[in-house]
């Protein structure tokens, strides 16, 4: 007999079903998964040896949890994934507003119904996906929203006075009985509202409009908070903080490889874009490096953080920039170019909080600086360092390239240049191929064009070559020749 075929309280008792609290439910299912070596939090990268073990320990301890970290650190995702640790279905008294357990009813409605119908009391089954409640804490949230309030219409219809618990209209928290309840950005909740949570967390009663109602709700609370909010907007009041069992610190990806996995998983790339736009591995690396540069930039508020969503948005814009160019040039297929990264600037400027110096530079300029810094960082990982000072007649690995530009005229890379001409322009600079063969011979052919472009940009950033922006592209030339022409 399927569990969902049980429709009455009597049949539920006969089945041998036993009630357990949600914290025990989470704990028991976690123990099973750990024993079976199953991955508990699928799709969360970079937390395997830090956040996830701490979160699993908190669940085993049956704690309410506070996830503390900067924006874009998968706090809400972790909370939502806890749903997978719930039983698939639980029985509920049919018609109950607060998901009453048929074997341990709390509300007046359910106790009266069971007293009246006994074993014939109808029950329904609640799926685990419906046992997740989420509320974003904002200054306008009231006690009535979270806990409940007296409903004068209900009192009038039932002809009851306001001291009767049947006139209460339950708020979000009682309605989340036997569920996971997440309050995001808890410091934004007014202190007096946080105080209203004390008894629910500890004593299991609620207080509405002057009278106290014993209602030992069965809830797994998960709070999220940003450390910056503690000074900017508010704080978690000390007694509430004391009632939260475990506070777990989240963090950004510690390596580019992990960041790439996150972006690849989360980016909302269209299938058509995937089919028509080739993404060199180095381009993926550059996308992530921009975020890493932002997190240590003097122009960006480090305390505010740089969300992983920035890399995701940059990658999506990058694909769309290349797709737009291919539509204009009528290329059936194309590959990401370094030039395309200038189409991602809107995705960067909207995701960072600038300090005073950054405001003075301007958001667009800061975004370009981040791209430039990312190019230089990656270049120095692949090729020899460019010394600021060198001895007279001292040779460098880049002399052949600078000599080529000294003897030849400038080359231009246009924003809307078709693939064939773009390839011809870069492949004409033979010293680029020689440099790659010497220091990065393992690079696959499809990625070499992007690498050649990266070398040009890096040499320009290090002032070995001259780079000039004009309306529809960039021109690269020899600095000395450019200076002589200027004279």
Short mmCIF file of N, CA and C in Angstrom, two decimals, residues 324-444:
data_model
loop_
_atom_site.label_atom_id
_atom_site.label_comp_id
_atom_site.label_asym_id
_atom_site.label_seq_id
_atom_site.Cartn_x
_atom_site.Cartn_y
_atom_site.Cartn_z
N UNK A 324 26.26 38.79 -31.42
CA UNK A 324 25.83 39.99 -32.15
C UNK A 324 26.79 40.30 -33.29
N UNK A 325 28.11 40.17 -33.02
CA UNK A 325 29.10 40.45 -34.06
C UNK A 325 28.95 39.48 -35.23
N UNK A 326 28.72 38.20 -34.92
CA UNK A 326 28.60 37.20 -35.99
C UNK A 326 27.34 37.44 -36.82
N UNK A 327 26.29 37.98 -36.20
CA UNK A 327 25.08 38.32 -36.96
C UNK A 327 25.35 39.46 -37.93
N UNK A 328 26.13 40.44 -37.48
CA UNK A 328 26.46 41.59 -38.34
C UNK A 328 27.40 41.22 -39.48
N UNK A 329 28.35 40.32 -39.20
CA UNK A 329 29.34 39.93 -40.22
C UNK A 329 28.88 38.72 -41.03
N UNK A 330 27.73 38.16 -40.64
CA UNK A 330 27.16 36.99 -41.32
C UNK A 330 28.07 35.77 -41.25
N UNK A 331 28.85 35.66 -40.17
CA UNK A 331 29.64 34.45 -39.92
C UNK A 331 28.73 33.40 -39.27
N UNK A 332 28.69 32.21 -39.84
CA UNK A 332 27.83 31.15 -39.29
C UNK A 332 28.31 30.73 -37.91
N UNK A 333 29.62 30.71 -37.72
CA UNK A 333 30.22 30.36 -36.44
C UNK A 333 31.33 31.35 -36.13
N UNK A 334 31.55 31.57 -34.85
CA UNK A 334 32.62 32.50 -34.47
C UNK A 334 33.26 32.03 -33.18
N UNK A 335 34.30 32.73 -32.77
CA UNK A 335 35.00 32.42 -31.53
C UNK A 335 35.11 33.69 -30.69
N UNK A 336 35.13 33.52 -29.39
CA UNK A 336 35.28 34.67 -28.49
C UNK A 336 36.62 35.36 -28.76
N UNK A 337 36.58 36.69 -28.81
CA UNK A 337 37.80 37.50 -28.93
C UNK A 337 37.98 38.32 -27.66
N UNK A 338 39.19 38.77 -27.45
CA UNK A 338 39.43 39.61 -26.29
C UNK A 338 38.67 40.94 -26.43
N UNK A 339 38.54 41.40 -27.66
CA UNK A 339 37.76 42.62 -27.92
C UNK A 339 36.34 42.50 -27.39
N UNK A 340 35.80 41.28 -27.41
CA UNK A 340 34.42 41.08 -26.96
C UNK A 340 34.24 41.41 -25.48
N UNK A 341 35.33 41.40 -24.72
CA UNK A 341 35.22 41.68 -23.29
C UNK A 341 34.77 43.11 -23.03
N UNK A 342 34.94 43.99 -24.01
CA UNK A 342 34.45 45.36 -23.81
C UNK A 342 32.92 45.43 -23.89
N UNK A 343 32.32 44.38 -24.40
CA UNK A 343 30.86 44.29 -24.38
C UNK A 343 30.33 43.82 -23.04
N UNK A 344 31.23 43.42 -22.14
CA UNK A 344 30.81 42.94 -20.82
C UNK A 344 30.85 44.03 -19.75
N UNK A 345 31.29 45.22 -20.12
CA UNK A 345 31.43 46.31 -19.13
C UNK A 345 30.12 46.59 -18.38
N UNK A 346 28.95 46.60 -19.06
CA UNK A 346 27.71 46.83 -18.31
C UNK A 346 27.45 45.77 -17.24
N UNK A 347 27.93 44.55 -17.46
CA UNK A 347 27.75 43.49 -16.47
C UNK A 347 28.66 43.68 -15.27
N UNK A 348 29.76 44.41 -15.47
CA UNK A 348 30.70 44.67 -14.37
C UNK A 348 30.25 45.87 -13.55
N UNK A 349 29.90 46.96 -14.24
CA UNK A 349 29.58 48.21 -13.53
C UNK A 349 28.36 48.07 -12.62
N UNK A 350 27.44 47.17 -12.98
CA UNK A 350 26.24 47.01 -12.16
C UNK A 350 26.42 46.08 -10.98
N UNK A 351 27.61 45.48 -10.86
CA UNK A 351 27.80 44.46 -9.83
C UNK A 351 28.83 44.85 -8.77
N UNK A 352 29.40 46.06 -8.86
CA UNK A 352 30.43 46.45 -7.90
C UNK A 352 30.04 47.75 -7.20
N UNK A 353 30.44 47.85 -5.95
CA UNK A 353 30.25 49.08 -5.17
C UNK A 353 31.59 49.81 -5.12
N UNK A 354 31.63 51.02 -5.64
CA UNK A 354 32.88 51.77 -5.72
C UNK A 354 33.12 52.59 -4.45
N UNK A 355 34.39 52.70 -4.06
CA UNK A 355 34.77 53.62 -3.00
C UNK A 355 34.96 55.01 -3.64
N UNK A 356 35.36 55.99 -2.84
CA UNK A 356 35.48 57.36 -3.34
C UNK A 356 36.40 57.45 -4.56
N UNK A 357 37.57 56.78 -4.47
CA UNK A 357 38.54 56.83 -5.58
C UNK A 357 37.95 56.22 -6.85
N UNK A 358 37.14 55.17 -6.68
CA UNK A 358 36.49 54.54 -7.82
C UNK A 358 35.45 55.44 -8.46
N UNK A 359 34.71 56.18 -7.61
CA UNK A 359 33.72 57.13 -8.14
C UNK A 359 34.42 58.22 -8.95
N UNK A 360 35.59 58.63 -8.48
CA UNK A 360 36.35 59.65 -9.20
C UNK A 360 36.81 59.15 -10.56
N UNK A 361 37.21 57.87 -10.62
CA UNK A 361 37.64 57.28 -11.89
C UNK A 361 36.46 57.10 -12.84
N UNK A 362 35.32 56.74 -12.28
CA UNK A 362 34.14 56.44 -13.09
C UNK A 362 33.99 54.93 -13.24
N UNK A 363 32.73 54.47 -13.24
CA UNK A 363 32.45 53.03 -13.26
C UNK A 363 33.01 52.36 -14.51
N UNK A 364 32.85 53.00 -15.69
CA UNK A 364 33.36 52.40 -16.93
C UNK A 364 34.88 52.26 -16.89
N UNK A 365 35.55 53.29 -16.41
CA UNK A 365 37.02 53.25 -16.34
C UNK A 365 37.49 52.17 -15.39
N UNK A 366 36.80 52.01 -14.25
CA UNK A 366 37.18 50.96 -13.30
C UNK A 366 37.01 49.59 -13.94
N UNK A 367 35.93 49.39 -14.68
CA UNK A 367 35.69 48.11 -15.36
C UNK A 367 36.82 47.81 -16.34
N UNK A 368 37.25 48.83 -17.10
CA UNK A 368 38.35 48.63 -18.05
C UNK A 368 39.66 48.33 -17.32
N UNK A 369 39.87 48.97 -16.18
CA UNK A 369 41.08 48.70 -15.39
C UNK A 369 41.08 47.24 -14.91
N UNK A 370 39.92 46.75 -14.49
CA UNK A 370 39.82 45.36 -14.03
C UNK A 370 40.15 44.39 -15.16
N UNK A 371 39.64 44.67 -16.35
CA UNK A 371 39.93 43.81 -17.51
C UNK A 371 41.43 43.85 -17.82
N UNK A 372 42.01 45.04 -17.79
CA UNK A 372 43.45 45.19 -18.07
C UNK A 372 44.30 44.44 -17.04
N UNK A 373 43.94 44.57 -15.77
CA UNK A 373 44.69 43.87 -14.72
C UNK A 373 44.58 42.35 -14.85
N UNK A 374 43.38 41.90 -15.25
CA UNK A 374 43.18 40.46 -15.44
C UNK A 374 44.05 39.95 -16.59
N UNK A 375 44.13 40.72 -17.66
CA UNK A 375 44.98 40.35 -18.81
C UNK A 375 46.44 40.24 -18.38
N UNK A 376 46.92 41.21 -17.61
CA UNK A 376 48.31 41.19 -17.18
C UNK A 376 48.61 40.00 -16.26
N UNK A 377 47.66 39.71 -15.37
CA UNK A 377 47.86 38.59 -14.43
C UNK A 377 47.99 37.28 -15.20
N UNK A 378 47.09 37.05 -16.14
CA UNK A 378 47.12 35.79 -16.91
C UNK A 378 48.35 35.72 -17.78
N UNK A 379 48.72 36.84 -18.41
CA UNK A 379 49.90 36.86 -19.28
C UNK A 379 51.16 36.44 -18.51
N UNK A 380 51.32 36.97 -17.31
CA UNK A 380 52.51 36.66 -16.52
C UNK A 380 52.53 35.22 -16.00
N UNK A 381 51.38 34.57 -16.01
CA UNK A 381 51.34 33.14 -15.67
C UNK A 381 51.80 32.28 -16.84
N UNK A 382 51.71 32.83 -18.05
CA UNK A 382 52.01 32.05 -19.25
C UNK A 382 53.37 32.36 -19.87
N UNK A 383 53.84 33.60 -19.68
CA UNK A 383 55.06 34.05 -20.36
C UNK A 383 56.01 34.72 -19.38
N UNK A 384 57.28 34.89 -19.78
CA UNK A 384 58.27 35.51 -18.87
C UNK A 384 57.89 36.92 -18.46
N UNK A 385 58.38 37.29 -17.29
CA UNK A 385 58.10 38.62 -16.75
C UNK A 385 58.72 39.70 -17.63
N UNK A 386 58.02 40.81 -17.73
CA UNK A 386 58.54 41.97 -18.47
C UNK A 386 59.15 42.93 -17.45
N UNK A 387 60.44 43.11 -17.54
CA UNK A 387 61.15 43.96 -16.58
C UNK A 387 60.91 45.43 -16.91
N UNK A 388 60.70 46.20 -15.85
CA UNK A 388 60.51 47.64 -16.06
C UNK A 388 61.80 48.31 -16.49
N UNK A 389 62.90 47.84 -15.92
CA UNK A 389 64.21 48.38 -16.29
C UNK A 389 65.08 47.26 -16.83
N UNK A 390 65.82 47.54 -17.90
CA UNK A 390 66.73 46.54 -18.45
C UNK A 390 68.02 47.21 -18.90
N UNK A 391 69.04 46.41 -18.95
CA UNK A 391 70.34 46.93 -19.37
C UNK A 391 70.34 47.22 -20.86
N UNK A 392 71.22 48.11 -21.26
CA UNK A 392 71.35 48.44 -22.69
C UNK A 392 71.77 47.20 -23.46
N UNK A 393 71.16 46.98 -24.60
CA UNK A 393 71.42 45.82 -25.47
C UNK A 393 71.00 44.49 -24.85
N UNK A 394 70.28 44.53 -23.69
CA UNK A 394 69.79 43.28 -23.10
C UNK A 394 68.61 42.78 -23.91
N UNK A 395 68.66 41.50 -24.29
CA UNK A 395 67.60 40.93 -25.13
C UNK A 395 66.45 40.43 -24.25
N UNK A 396 65.24 40.50 -24.80
CA UNK A 396 64.05 39.99 -24.11
C UNK A 396 63.31 39.05 -25.06
N UNK A 397 62.43 38.20 -24.54
CA UNK A 397 61.66 37.29 -25.40
C UNK A 397 60.71 38.01 -26.35
N UNK A 398 60.53 39.33 -26.13
CA UNK A 398 59.53 40.05 -26.91
C UNK A 398 60.15 40.96 -27.97
N UNK A 399 61.47 40.91 -28.10
CA UNK A 399 62.16 41.79 -29.05
C UNK A 399 61.70 41.54 -30.49
N UNK A 400 61.48 40.27 -30.82
CA UNK A 400 61.09 39.92 -32.18
C UNK A 400 59.74 40.56 -32.54
N UNK A 401 58.86 40.60 -31.56
CA UNK A 401 57.53 41.20 -31.80
C UNK A 401 57.66 42.71 -31.98
N UNK A 402 58.42 43.34 -31.08
CA UNK A 402 58.56 44.80 -31.19
C UNK A 402 59.28 45.19 -32.49
N UNK A 403 60.24 44.38 -32.93
CA UNK A 403 60.93 44.65 -34.20
C UNK A 403 59.97 44.56 -35.37
N UNK A 404 59.06 43.57 -35.28
CA UNK A 404 58.08 43.41 -36.36
C UNK A 404 57.22 44.67 -36.48
N UNK A 405 56.78 45.19 -35.35
CA UNK A 405 55.95 46.39 -35.38
C UNK A 405 56.76 47.62 -35.79
N UNK A 406 58.04 47.64 -35.46
CA UNK A 406 58.88 48.78 -35.85
C UNK A 406 59.04 48.84 -37.37
N UNK A 407 59.18 47.65 -37.99
CA UNK A 407 59.40 47.60 -39.44
C UNK A 407 58.09 47.72 -40.21
N UNK A 408 57.01 47.20 -39.63
CA UNK A 408 55.72 47.20 -40.33
C UNK A 408 54.89 48.40 -39.86
N UNK A 409 53.78 48.55 -40.54
CA UNK A 409 52.84 49.58 -40.11
C UNK A 409 51.97 49.01 -38.98
N UNK A 410 51.07 49.79 -38.44
CA UNK A 410 50.18 49.35 -37.37
C UNK A 410 49.18 48.32 -37.90
N UNK A 411 48.63 47.52 -36.96
CA UNK A 411 47.50 46.66 -37.33
C UNK A 411 46.27 47.13 -36.56
N UNK A 412 45.12 46.91 -37.18
CA UNK A 412 43.87 47.33 -36.56
C UNK A 412 42.98 46.12 -36.34
N UNK A 413 42.43 46.03 -35.14
CA UNK A 413 41.46 44.99 -34.81
C UNK A 413 40.12 45.69 -34.56
N UNK A 414 39.17 45.47 -35.45
CA UNK A 414 37.89 46.17 -35.39
C UNK A 414 36.86 45.37 -34.61
N UNK A 415 35.93 46.09 -33.99
CA UNK A 415 34.88 45.44 -33.20
C UNK A 415 34.03 44.50 -34.05
N UNK A 416 33.74 44.92 -35.28
CA UNK A 416 32.85 44.12 -36.14
C UNK A 416 33.58 43.49 -37.32
N UNK A 417 34.86 43.19 -37.14
CA UNK A 417 35.66 42.56 -38.19
C UNK A 417 35.23 41.10 -38.36
N UNK A 418 35.06 40.65 -39.61
CA UNK A 418 34.66 39.26 -39.81
C UNK A 418 35.82 38.32 -39.45
N UNK A 419 35.47 37.07 -39.21
CA UNK A 419 36.44 36.10 -38.68
C UNK A 419 37.63 35.89 -39.61
N UNK A 420 37.37 35.85 -40.91
CA UNK A 420 38.46 35.58 -41.85
C UNK A 420 39.50 36.68 -41.80
N UNK A 421 39.07 37.94 -41.85
CA UNK A 421 40.01 39.06 -41.86
C UNK A 421 40.70 39.20 -40.50
N UNK A 422 39.95 38.96 -39.42
CA UNK A 422 40.53 39.03 -38.07
C UNK A 422 41.67 38.01 -37.93
N UNK A 423 41.42 36.82 -38.43
CA UNK A 423 42.44 35.76 -38.36
C UNK A 423 43.67 36.14 -39.19
N UNK A 424 43.44 36.71 -40.37
CA UNK A 424 44.56 37.13 -41.24
C UNK A 424 45.42 38.18 -40.55
N UNK A 425 44.80 39.14 -39.89
CA UNK A 425 45.52 40.21 -39.23
C UNK A 425 46.45 39.67 -38.14
N UNK A 426 45.94 38.77 -37.31
CA UNK A 426 46.74 38.25 -36.21
C UNK A 426 47.81 37.26 -36.69
N UNK A 427 47.45 36.41 -37.64
CA UNK A 427 48.41 35.41 -38.13
C UNK A 427 49.55 36.03 -38.94
N UNK A 428 49.33 37.28 -39.40
CA UNK A 428 50.39 37.97 -40.14
C UNK A 428 51.56 38.33 -39.22
N UNK A 429 51.31 38.41 -37.94
CA UNK A 429 52.38 38.75 -36.98
C UNK A 429 53.09 37.45 -36.60
N UNK A 430 54.04 37.03 -37.43
CA UNK A 430 54.70 35.72 -37.25
C UNK A 430 55.41 35.57 -35.90
N UNK A 431 56.03 36.62 -35.34
CA UNK A 431 56.69 36.46 -34.03
C UNK A 431 55.76 36.00 -32.90
N UNK A 432 54.44 36.26 -33.04
CA UNK A 432 53.49 35.79 -32.03
C UNK A 432 53.46 34.27 -31.99
N UNK A 433 53.45 33.66 -33.18
CA UNK A 433 53.46 32.20 -33.27
C UNK A 433 54.75 31.63 -32.68
N UNK A 434 55.87 32.30 -32.96
CA UNK A 434 57.16 31.83 -32.43
C UNK A 434 57.19 31.86 -30.90
N UNK A 435 56.63 32.95 -30.34
CA UNK A 435 56.59 33.08 -28.87
C UNK A 435 55.74 31.97 -28.25
N UNK A 436 54.62 31.68 -28.87
CA UNK A 436 53.72 30.63 -28.36
C UNK A 436 54.40 29.27 -28.44
N UNK A 437 55.06 28.99 -29.56
CA UNK A 437 55.73 27.70 -29.72
C UNK A 437 56.85 27.50 -28.69
N UNK A 438 57.47 28.59 -28.28
CA UNK A 438 58.57 28.49 -27.32
C UNK A 438 58.07 28.30 -25.89
N UNK A 439 57.01 29.04 -25.51
CA UNK A 439 56.61 29.04 -24.10
C UNK A 439 55.29 28.31 -23.82
N UNK A 440 54.42 28.19 -24.82
CA UNK A 440 53.13 27.50 -24.63
C UNK A 440 52.83 26.59 -25.81
N UNK A 441 53.70 25.63 -26.10
CA UNK A 441 53.53 24.80 -27.29
C UNK A 441 52.31 23.86 -27.21
N UNK A 442 51.77 23.64 -26.00
CA UNK A 442 50.67 22.69 -25.85
C UNK A 442 49.31 23.29 -26.20
N UNK A 443 49.26 24.60 -26.47
CA UNK A 443 47.98 25.24 -26.76
C UNK A 443 47.36 24.65 -28.03
N UNK A 444 46.05 24.32 -27.94
CA UNK A 444 45.38 23.77 -29.12
C UNK A 444 45.16 24.86 -30.16
#
